Tab-separated table of C-alpha atoms in Angstrom:
chain	number	residue	atom	x	y	z
A	541	MET	CA	90.012	46.272	-193.297
A	542	SER	CA	90.747	49.814	-194.565
A	543	LEU	CA	88.309	51.199	-197.122
A	544	ASN	CA	89.656	52.352	-200.488
A	545	LYS	CA	88.700	55.984	-201.193
A	546	ASN	CA	88.339	55.254	-204.923
A	547	PRO	CA	84.759	54.158	-205.758
A	548	ILE	CA	83.690	51.332	-208.074
A	549	PHE	CA	81.149	51.881	-210.836
A	550	VAL	CA	79.507	48.890	-212.518
A	551	ILE	CA	78.085	50.199	-215.769
A	552	GLY	CA	76.147	48.635	-218.617
A	553	VAL	CA	72.957	49.169	-220.581
A	554	PHE	CA	69.791	48.136	-218.724
A	555	ARG	CA	69.033	44.393	-218.972
A	556	SER	CA	72.667	43.682	-219.907
A	557	GLY	CA	73.452	41.660	-216.772
A	558	THR	CA	74.614	44.418	-214.411
A	559	SER	CA	72.189	43.293	-211.675
A	560	LEU	CA	73.556	39.761	-211.851
A	561	LEU	CA	77.162	40.958	-211.726
A	562	CYS	CA	76.394	43.355	-208.853
A	563	SER	CA	74.756	40.562	-206.851
A	564	ILE	CA	77.688	38.193	-207.466
A	565	LEU	CA	80.332	40.789	-206.550
A	566	ASN	CA	78.465	41.710	-203.374
A	567	GLN	CA	78.872	38.106	-202.228
A	568	ASN	CA	82.510	39.000	-201.635
A	569	PRO	CA	82.875	40.485	-198.110
A	570	ALA	CA	85.494	42.911	-199.438
A	571	ILE	CA	83.142	44.484	-202.015
A	572	ALA	CA	80.164	46.753	-201.245
A	573	LEU	CA	78.159	47.864	-204.271
A	574	MET	CA	75.037	49.972	-203.896
A	575	TYR	CA	72.183	49.149	-206.244
A	576	GLU	CA	70.942	51.968	-208.487
A	577	CYS	CA	70.992	54.929	-206.154
A	578	ASP	CA	71.385	56.963	-209.369
A	579	VAL	CA	73.093	59.780	-207.507
A	580	TRP	CA	74.761	61.034	-210.679
A	581	ASN	CA	71.722	60.648	-212.938
A	582	PHE	CA	71.051	64.367	-212.827
A	583	PRO	CA	71.401	67.414	-215.134
A	584	ARG	CA	75.050	68.444	-214.973
A	585	PRO	CA	74.456	72.235	-214.728
A	586	LEU	CA	72.379	71.717	-211.567
A	587	LEU	CA	74.760	69.409	-209.685
A	588	ASN	CA	76.500	72.093	-207.632
A	589	ALA	CA	73.188	73.568	-206.506
A	590	ARG	CA	71.875	70.108	-205.740
A	591	PHE	CA	74.678	69.038	-203.406
A	592	LYS	CA	74.165	72.183	-201.327
A	593	ARG	CA	70.661	71.002	-200.491
A	594	ASN	CA	69.188	68.002	-198.628
A	595	TRP	CA	70.038	65.686	-201.522
A	596	ALA	CA	70.429	62.554	-199.365
A	597	GLU	CA	66.916	62.985	-198.028
A	598	ARG	CA	65.731	63.552	-201.585
A	599	ILE	CA	67.220	60.363	-203.007
A	600	GLU	CA	65.599	58.454	-200.170
A	601	PHE	CA	62.261	59.915	-201.196
A	602	TYR	CA	62.987	59.310	-204.883
A	603	ASN	CA	63.986	55.629	-204.806
A	604	ARG	CA	64.508	54.661	-201.129
A	605	ALA	CA	68.234	54.409	-201.790
A	606	LEU	CA	69.203	54.716	-198.123
A	607	SER	CA	66.584	52.431	-196.584
A	608	ARG	CA	67.023	49.798	-199.309
A	609	HIS	CA	70.658	49.539	-198.246
A	610	ARG	CA	69.772	49.693	-194.535
A	611	LEU	CA	71.668	52.923	-193.977
A	612	ILE	CA	68.554	54.301	-192.303
A	613	THR	CA	65.262	52.824	-191.174
A	614	GLN	CA	61.795	54.080	-191.929
A	615	ASP	CA	61.445	55.534	-188.441
A	616	ASP	CA	65.055	56.554	-187.877
A	617	ALA	CA	66.859	58.836	-190.330
A	618	ARG	CA	69.835	59.560	-188.083
A	619	GLY	CA	73.081	59.653	-189.996
A	620	LEU	CA	71.795	61.632	-192.962
A	621	GLU	CA	73.681	64.694	-191.746
A	622	LYS	CA	76.975	62.811	-192.215
A	623	ILE	CA	76.273	62.096	-195.897
A	624	ARG	CA	77.244	65.275	-197.734
A	625	THR	CA	78.639	63.866	-201.000
A	626	PRO	CA	78.107	60.726	-203.093
A	627	LEU	CA	81.486	59.456	-201.903
A	628	ASP	CA	80.254	59.780	-198.302
A	629	LEU	CA	77.315	57.590	-199.298
A	630	TYR	CA	79.521	54.900	-200.835
A	631	GLN	CA	81.912	55.036	-197.884
A	632	ALA	CA	79.079	54.728	-195.356
A	633	PHE	CA	77.775	51.624	-197.104
A	634	GLY	CA	81.268	50.127	-197.381
A	635	GLU	CA	82.042	50.759	-193.711
A	636	LYS	CA	78.740	49.201	-192.684
A	637	LYS	CA	79.708	46.004	-194.512
A	638	GLY	CA	83.359	46.157	-193.489
A	639	ALA	CA	84.436	46.119	-197.134
A	640	ALA	CA	87.691	47.190	-198.766
A	641	VAL	CA	86.090	48.816	-201.827
A	642	SER	CA	82.665	50.362	-202.343
A	643	GLY	CA	80.670	52.030	-205.094
A	644	GLU	CA	77.525	51.741	-207.140
A	645	LYS	CA	75.914	49.887	-210.002
A	646	SER	CA	73.690	51.862	-212.377
A	647	PRO	CA	72.755	51.560	-216.067
A	648	PHE	CA	72.083	55.305	-216.141
A	649	TYR	CA	75.807	56.026	-215.901
A	650	CYS	CA	76.510	54.854	-219.447
A	651	ASP	CA	76.665	58.482	-220.592
A	652	ARG	CA	78.300	59.696	-217.342
A	653	ILE	CA	81.615	57.833	-217.543
A	654	GLU	CA	83.652	60.909	-218.514
A	655	GLN	CA	81.955	62.915	-215.773
A	656	LEU	CA	82.633	60.231	-213.159
A	657	HIS	CA	86.261	59.892	-214.252
A	658	ALA	CA	86.730	63.655	-213.939
A	659	GLN	CA	85.214	63.537	-210.450
A	660	TYR	CA	87.107	60.425	-209.280
A	661	ARG	CA	90.395	60.052	-211.120
A	662	GLY	CA	91.218	56.799	-209.343
A	663	ALA	CA	87.798	55.166	-209.725
A	664	PHE	CA	87.348	51.577	-210.876
A	665	PHE	CA	85.012	51.089	-213.845
A	666	ILE	CA	83.560	47.665	-214.656
A	667	PHE	CA	81.805	47.737	-218.011
A	668	VAL	CA	79.334	44.942	-218.917
A	669	TRP	CA	78.839	43.959	-222.549
A	670	ARG	CA	75.981	41.827	-223.900
A	671	ASP	CA	74.623	41.080	-227.373
A	672	PRO	CA	72.147	43.932	-228.108
A	673	VAL	CA	69.589	41.524	-229.567
A	674	GLU	CA	69.570	39.650	-226.258
A	675	ILE	CA	69.317	42.932	-224.349
A	676	TYR	CA	66.341	44.174	-226.331
A	677	ARG	CA	64.608	40.803	-226.050
A	678	SER	CA	64.956	41.116	-222.283
A	679	VAL	CA	63.700	44.724	-222.416
A	680	LEU	CA	60.568	43.675	-224.318
A	681	LYS	CA	59.958	40.836	-221.883
A	682	ALA	CA	60.337	43.182	-218.924
A	683	GLY	CA	58.061	45.697	-220.654
A	684	GLN	CA	55.176	43.240	-220.365
A	685	THR	CA	55.048	43.915	-216.619
A	686	SER	CA	57.112	47.086	-216.087
A	687	ARG	CA	55.881	50.577	-216.957
A	688	PHE	CA	59.466	51.813	-217.290
A	689	PHE	CA	60.513	49.206	-219.848
A	690	GLY	CA	57.153	49.506	-221.595
A	691	LYS	CA	57.697	53.201	-222.323
A	692	PRO	CA	57.992	54.365	-225.948
A	693	GLY	CA	61.510	54.953	-227.220
A	694	MET	CA	63.271	52.190	-225.269
A	695	LEU	CA	65.100	51.025	-228.399
A	696	SER	CA	66.582	54.481	-229.001
A	697	ARG	CA	67.417	54.836	-225.301
A	698	MET	CA	69.261	51.523	-225.395
A	699	ILE	CA	71.193	52.348	-228.578
A	700	TYR	CA	72.138	55.820	-227.339
A	701	LEU	CA	73.371	54.569	-223.956
A	702	GLN	CA	75.387	51.745	-225.557
A	703	GLU	CA	76.982	54.169	-228.017
A	704	GLN	CA	77.898	56.534	-225.206
A	705	ALA	CA	79.215	53.789	-222.944
A	706	ILE	CA	81.589	52.435	-225.600
A	707	ARG	CA	82.741	55.883	-226.725
A	708	GLN	CA	83.282	57.305	-223.247
A	709	ALA	CA	84.912	54.162	-221.866
A	710	THR	CA	87.398	54.208	-224.741
A	711	GLN	CA	88.058	57.909	-224.216
A	712	VAL	CA	88.698	57.797	-220.463
A	713	GLU	CA	90.819	54.665	-220.831
A	714	LYS	CA	93.164	56.690	-223.013
A	715	SER	CA	93.348	59.202	-220.149
A	716	GLY	CA	94.472	56.524	-217.721
A	717	ALA	CA	91.148	55.383	-216.251
A	718	ARG	CA	91.013	51.910	-214.745
A	719	ILE	CA	88.502	49.927	-216.788
A	720	HIS	CA	87.673	46.238	-216.597
A	721	ARG	CA	85.309	44.698	-219.137
A	722	VAL	CA	82.980	41.776	-218.526
A	723	GLU	CA	81.129	39.888	-221.227
A	724	TYR	CA	77.708	38.607	-220.168
A	725	ALA	CA	78.238	35.251	-221.845
A	726	GLY	CA	81.426	34.719	-219.838
A	727	LEU	CA	79.725	35.839	-216.619
A	728	VAL	CA	77.088	33.122	-217.038
A	729	ASP	CA	79.206	30.356	-218.546
A	730	GLN	CA	82.560	30.932	-216.760
A	731	THR	CA	81.485	32.666	-213.569
A	732	GLU	CA	84.483	31.759	-211.416
A	733	LYS	CA	86.971	32.931	-214.051
A	734	VAL	CA	85.133	36.261	-214.402
A	735	CYS	CA	84.933	36.693	-210.620
A	736	ARG	CA	88.642	36.029	-210.145
A	737	ALA	CA	89.507	38.552	-212.855
A	738	ALA	CA	87.207	41.187	-211.313
A	739	CYS	CA	88.677	40.635	-207.837
A	740	SER	CA	92.198	40.943	-209.237
A	741	PHE	CA	91.206	44.203	-210.948
A	742	LEU	CA	89.776	45.598	-207.691
A	743	GLY	CA	92.724	44.384	-205.624
A	744	VAL	CA	90.682	42.194	-203.284
A	745	PRO	CA	90.949	38.448	-202.627
A	746	TYR	CA	88.606	36.093	-204.440
A	747	ALA	CA	85.827	34.600	-202.282
A	748	PRO	CA	84.339	31.201	-203.234
A	749	GLY	CA	80.984	32.364	-201.873
A	750	MET	CA	80.635	34.651	-204.899
A	751	LEU	CA	79.375	31.629	-206.843
A	752	GLN	CA	76.531	31.000	-204.380
A	753	LEU	CA	73.904	33.352	-205.767
A	754	ASN	CA	71.210	31.538	-203.788
A	755	LYS	CA	72.731	33.028	-200.614
A	756	ALA	CA	72.967	36.589	-201.969
A	757	ASP	CA	71.348	39.485	-200.134
A	758	LEU	CA	69.009	40.950	-202.775
A	759	SER	CA	67.085	43.239	-200.438
A	760	ALA	CA	68.368	46.398	-202.175
A	761	ILE	CA	66.981	45.239	-205.541
A	762	TYR	CA	63.491	46.435	-206.409
A	763	GLN	CA	60.644	43.978	-205.933
A	764	ALA	CA	59.655	43.850	-209.607
A	765	PRO	CA	58.590	40.910	-211.825
A	766	HIS	CA	61.534	41.390	-214.196
A	767	HIS	CA	63.924	40.600	-211.313
A	768	ALA	CA	62.184	37.320	-210.494
A	769	TYR	CA	64.654	35.299	-212.586
A	770	LEU	CA	67.586	36.736	-210.645
A	771	ARG	CA	65.884	35.964	-207.338
A	772	ARG	CA	65.854	32.247	-208.217
A	773	GLY	CA	69.482	32.226	-207.091
A	774	ILE	CA	70.738	30.327	-210.149
A	775	ILE	CA	73.395	31.707	-212.511
A	776	GLU	CA	72.118	30.814	-215.966
A	777	ARG	CA	70.662	32.391	-219.107
A	778	GLN	CA	66.955	33.012	-219.238
A	779	GLN	CA	65.272	31.090	-222.049
A	780	TYR	CA	62.359	32.655	-223.913
A	781	THR	CA	59.642	30.534	-225.487
A	782	GLU	CA	58.379	33.361	-227.691
A	783	LYS	CA	60.125	35.445	-230.349
A	784	LEU	CA	59.838	38.940	-228.918
A	785	VAL	CA	62.051	41.049	-231.204
A	786	PRO	CA	60.455	41.953	-234.576
A	787	PRO	CA	62.596	40.880	-237.577
A	788	ALA	CA	63.252	44.473	-238.731
A	789	VAL	CA	64.427	45.508	-235.273
A	790	GLU	CA	66.591	42.389	-234.987
A	791	LYS	CA	68.331	43.262	-238.261
A	792	LYS	CA	68.864	46.827	-237.019
A	793	LEU	CA	70.431	45.560	-233.806
A	794	GLN	CA	72.631	43.152	-235.760
A	795	ARG	CA	73.967	46.144	-237.704
A	796	TYR	CA	74.673	47.980	-234.461
A	797	ARG	CA	76.209	44.856	-232.931
A	798	HIS	CA	78.657	44.698	-235.818
A	799	ARG	CA	79.511	48.385	-235.307
A	800	TRP	CA	80.052	47.939	-231.559
A	801	GLU	CA	82.093	44.763	-231.998
A	802	LEU	CA	84.421	46.608	-234.369
A	803	GLN	CA	84.760	49.451	-231.862
A	804	GLN	CA	85.681	46.954	-229.132
A	805	ALA	CA	87.695	44.559	-231.274
A	806	ARG	CA	90.820	45.035	-229.120
A	807	TRP	CA	89.313	43.164	-226.183
A	808	LEU	CA	86.096	41.554	-227.430
A	809	GLN	CA	86.729	38.127	-228.874
A	810	SER	CA	83.812	38.041	-231.334
A	811	PRO	CA	83.532	36.085	-234.564
A	812	ARG	CA	84.240	38.075	-237.714
A	813	ARG	CA	81.143	39.087	-239.683
A	814	PRO	CA	82.495	40.265	-243.061
A	815	ASP	CA	79.051	40.187	-244.706
A	816	GLN	CA	77.257	42.086	-241.914
A	817	ALA	CA	76.178	45.619	-242.814
A	818	LEU	CA	76.670	48.652	-240.577
A	819	PRO	CA	74.020	51.211	-239.566
A	820	GLY	CA	73.555	53.992	-242.094
A	821	PRO	CA	74.119	57.707	-241.310
A	822	VAL	CA	70.390	58.493	-241.118
A	823	GLU	CA	69.831	55.569	-238.758
A	824	LEU	CA	72.768	56.620	-236.579
A	825	HIS	CA	71.676	60.252	-236.310
A	826	TYR	CA	68.021	59.381	-235.691
A	827	HIS	CA	68.657	57.087	-232.722
A	828	ALA	CA	71.393	59.362	-231.362
A	829	ALA	CA	69.100	62.403	-231.406
A	830	LEU	CA	66.032	60.616	-230.043
A	831	GLY	CA	67.992	58.706	-227.418
A	832	ARG	CA	69.719	61.886	-226.284
A	833	ALA	CA	66.403	63.767	-226.076
A	834	LEU	CA	64.787	61.001	-224.023
A	835	SER	CA	67.783	60.836	-221.671
A	836	VAL	CA	67.652	64.613	-221.145
A	837	TYR	CA	63.932	64.336	-220.442
A	838	ASP	CA	64.542	61.582	-217.879
A	839	SER	CA	67.176	63.661	-216.093
A	840	LEU	CA	64.888	66.730	-216.041
A	841	VAL	CA	62.143	64.654	-214.439
A	842	ARG	CA	64.742	63.533	-211.917
A	843	ALA	CA	65.638	67.191	-211.256
A	844	GLY	CA	62.021	67.907	-210.396
A	845	PHE	CA	62.296	65.488	-207.483
A	846	GLU	CA	65.259	67.491	-206.204
A	847	PHE	CA	64.024	71.067	-206.266
A	848	LEU	CA	60.239	70.969	-205.930
A	849	PRO	CA	58.910	71.158	-202.351
A	850	LEU	CA	58.705	67.722	-200.741
A	851	PRO	CA	55.055	68.183	-199.640
A	852	TRP	CA	54.107	68.755	-203.296
A	853	LEU	CA	56.012	65.671	-204.369
A	854	ARG	CA	54.397	63.524	-201.693
A	855	VAL	CA	50.921	64.582	-202.831
A	856	TYR	CA	51.910	63.966	-206.466
A	857	ARG	CA	53.193	60.487	-205.646
A	858	LEU	CA	50.036	59.606	-203.724
A	859	LEU	CA	47.834	60.777	-206.607
A	860	LYS	CA	49.957	58.951	-209.163
A	861	SER	CA	49.885	55.782	-207.100
A	862	TRP	CA	46.122	56.002	-206.718
A	863	VAL	CA	45.466	56.677	-210.415
A	864	VAL	CA	48.120	54.519	-212.081
A	865	ASN	CA	48.664	51.526	-209.821
A	866	PRO	CA	45.853	48.976	-209.643
A	867	PRO	CA	44.382	48.342	-206.195
A	868	SER	CA	45.550	45.248	-204.364
A	869	GLY	CA	43.876	42.247	-205.934
A	870	ALA	CA	42.954	43.988	-209.209
A	871	VAL	CA	44.734	43.207	-212.467
A	872	ASP	CA	45.116	45.722	-215.284
A	873	GLU	CA	46.366	43.719	-218.256
A	874	ASN	CA	49.163	45.329	-220.230
A	875	THR	CA	47.976	44.229	-223.677
A	876	SER	CA	48.401	45.874	-227.066
A	877	LEU	CA	45.854	48.219	-228.605
A	878	LEU	CA	45.191	45.604	-231.293
A	879	LYS	CA	44.352	42.937	-228.705
A	880	ASP	CA	42.105	45.416	-226.936
A	881	LEU	CA	40.329	46.069	-230.244
A	882	GLN	CA	39.815	42.359	-230.854
A	883	ARG	CA	38.425	41.862	-227.378
A	884	HIS	CA	36.297	45.035	-227.054
A	885	TRP	CA	35.480	45.781	-230.683
A	886	PHE	CA	31.787	46.382	-230.043
A	887	THR	CA	32.384	48.914	-227.244
A	888	ILE	CA	35.005	50.722	-229.317
A	889	LEU	CA	32.615	50.764	-232.294
A	890	VAL	CA	29.831	52.251	-230.156
A	891	ALA	CA	32.212	54.884	-228.750
A	892	SER	CA	33.326	55.784	-232.286
A	893	ALA	CA	29.695	56.127	-233.421
A	894	LEU	CA	28.923	58.330	-230.420
A	895	LEU	CA	31.920	60.532	-231.151
A	896	GLY	CA	30.803	60.842	-234.788
A	897	VAL	CA	27.237	61.784	-233.835
A	898	ILE	CA	28.398	64.333	-231.250
A	899	SER	CA	30.818	65.896	-233.754
A	900	PHE	CA	28.064	66.085	-236.396
A	901	ILE	CA	25.631	67.784	-234.019
A	902	HIS	CA	28.320	70.185	-232.812
A	903	TYR	CA	29.272	71.110	-236.356
A	904	HIS	CA	25.700	71.874	-237.423
A	905	ALA	CA	24.726	73.561	-234.153
A	906	ASN	CA	26.165	76.809	-232.825
A	907	PRO	CA	29.983	76.391	-232.659
A	908	HIS	CA	30.061	78.694	-229.635
A	909	LEU	CA	28.270	76.076	-227.534
A	910	LEU	CA	30.486	74.107	-225.143
A	911	PHE	CA	30.113	70.437	-226.080
A	912	MET	CA	32.903	69.099	-223.858
A	913	LEU	CA	30.420	67.322	-221.589
A	914	PHE	CA	29.089	65.347	-224.561
A	915	TYR	CA	32.593	64.617	-225.921
A	916	ALA	CA	33.376	63.095	-222.525
A	917	ILE	CA	30.666	60.404	-222.933
A	918	PRO	CA	32.555	58.043	-225.320
A	919	CYS	CA	35.767	58.612	-223.357
A	920	ILE	CA	34.080	57.612	-220.091
A	921	LEU	CA	32.543	54.565	-221.761
A	922	LEU	CA	35.956	53.344	-222.898
A	923	ALA	CA	37.604	54.101	-219.550
A	924	LEU	CA	34.953	52.046	-217.754
A	925	VAL	CA	34.713	49.090	-220.130
A	926	VAL	CA	38.054	48.862	-222.004
A	927	ASN	CA	40.994	50.728	-220.404
A	928	VAL	CA	42.600	54.141	-219.976
A	929	ARG	CA	44.777	53.814	-223.091
A	930	TRP	CA	41.833	53.586	-225.467
A	931	ALA	CA	40.012	56.301	-223.549
A	932	SER	CA	43.077	58.569	-223.801
A	933	LEU	CA	43.177	57.990	-227.553
A	934	PHE	CA	39.576	59.216	-227.817
A	935	VAL	CA	40.422	62.137	-225.522
A	936	LEU	CA	43.130	63.150	-227.986
A	937	VAL	CA	40.751	62.928	-230.945
A	938	SER	CA	37.927	64.750	-229.118
A	939	SER	CA	40.286	67.506	-227.993
A	940	PHE	CA	41.245	68.069	-231.632
A	941	ILE	CA	37.772	67.866	-233.204
A	942	SER	CA	36.041	70.342	-230.884
A	943	PRO	CA	38.396	73.326	-231.411
A	944	MET	CA	38.645	72.446	-235.113
A	945	ILE	CA	34.860	72.838	-235.451
A	946	GLN	CA	35.090	76.195	-233.698
A	947	TYR	CA	38.027	77.142	-235.943
A	948	GLU	CA	35.996	76.407	-239.073
A	949	GLY	CA	32.770	77.963	-237.802
A	950	ASP	CA	33.921	81.306	-236.457
A	951	SER	CA	36.664	83.669	-237.622
A	952	ASP	CA	37.300	84.702	-234.008
A	953	TYR	CA	38.666	81.202	-233.367
A	954	GLN	CA	40.939	81.163	-236.432
A	955	SER	CA	44.159	81.710	-234.531
A	956	ALA	CA	46.835	79.108	-233.948
A	957	TRP	CA	47.236	80.259	-230.337
A	958	ILE	CA	43.500	80.037	-229.601
A	959	PHE	CA	43.317	76.611	-231.254
A	960	ALA	CA	46.294	75.370	-229.204
A	961	TRP	CA	44.806	76.754	-225.976
A	962	ASN	CA	41.434	75.128	-226.595
A	963	PHE	CA	43.070	71.848	-227.570
A	964	PHE	CA	45.332	71.553	-224.525
A	965	SER	CA	42.759	72.768	-222.009
A	966	ARG	CA	40.226	70.205	-223.265
A	967	PHE	CA	42.828	67.453	-223.349
A	968	ILE	CA	43.983	68.090	-219.777
A	969	LEU	CA	40.450	68.213	-218.336
A	970	LEU	CA	39.213	65.156	-220.229
A	971	GLU	CA	42.369	63.178	-219.467
A	972	MET	CA	42.043	63.914	-215.745
A	973	LEU	CA	38.452	62.647	-215.907
A	974	VAL	CA	39.518	59.513	-217.799
A	975	LEU	CA	42.277	58.689	-215.292
A	976	ILE	CA	39.831	58.928	-212.398
A	977	ILE	CA	37.239	56.803	-214.217
A	978	GLY	CA	39.952	54.287	-215.093
A	979	ARG	CA	40.829	53.907	-211.442
A	980	ILE	CA	37.145	53.399	-210.630
A	981	ARG	CA	37.085	50.613	-213.245
A	982	LEU	CA	39.951	48.862	-211.476
A	983	ASP	CA	38.120	49.157	-208.153
A	984	PHE	CA	35.038	47.639	-209.794
A	985	ALA	CA	37.184	44.817	-211.193
A	986	LYS	CA	38.669	44.118	-207.761
A	987	ASP	CA	35.245	44.052	-206.084
A	988	GLY	CA	33.884	41.797	-208.833
A	989	ASP	CA	36.742	39.319	-208.424
A	990	GLN	CA	36.284	39.221	-204.663
A	991	ALA	CA	32.537	38.731	-205.037
A	992	GLY	CA	33.143	35.904	-207.506
């Protein structure tokens, strides 16, 4: 079977059903889709410099893209020298499977559609659409166990990526791009019909095995709790027993849903909503600006993994893993600050009183004295008894109070630059201490559970 040189890109906002569609399509022997290598999730001005370097080795370090797809093994990296471009990567995976078409699935390509079309004029684009309220409900559910989905700004990220995906898909389609759209509801409720249409679009025969998700090879998909429902091997909607989306956010997403349905009215068979409002100009600009800023930040972080020395990155990853990830057997509950307050109110009250006493003594003593050791006491208490989040909050407050007392007590400190220096230096040192103490707390928790 000859391999088509035009890649496939399955694109949709995270938690929109792209993983399900990717897994179903990969059940067809003629289709080979890589899972979130994120080769193109990179600052555009740096792409040319990046592809002149050992980028394949770097993406393996970044997200194990090659070993997850069994292109290399942990002890054998032979073959990397043959992968010089992203197309080489897709082709290598397709040839390994004996497929007719190959490509990649990634939610991070929602704002890269124009770029990908310019790079591959004959590429196939499969765009997944899902109700944004359902998407955000799934994001919030995943955020209960995933640090990525629990990050601040996920709503703006989602809105920005959906806006870009619709706009860019419409734009490149006018330029002759091959685009096929899949609605999540149809994928779940009429799977065979959707599969046949996708196969026809890609020019490959339909395979009945595509409906047997329980036999799918999901080894390339990350071992994360939010993928557990997919790993059941059953094609059906996930039902939630709790109402996760706040009413105000749900109304916001309903406004955006109406906007996006109007933009896609030519193909999307949605019920008319004549009484539904649209997002206002302030709302549109706010989420566009914040979502864009967060996406740029994400791509800059990704660039760091490409250009910094690999020994530095390995040490960084080891330290991050040691500090952030709980030891095997220990559980660090991802609860809200309010629930933490209800559970540990006495400890937080004592830490607040200590911080107040230390600030009072510092204010009435000589402001030149270094009180950072004393400011660390309530932070350490919270890191040991409560968690790192509450300790970090006190670190932030302590880092502000101490230089403010010096600012008020001595004219030599009354400079914005000196205040900023003192604030950030204290914050960094105290936060490093808190992270280490927080890890010690998790080790204590593990040992206590094993002893019990």
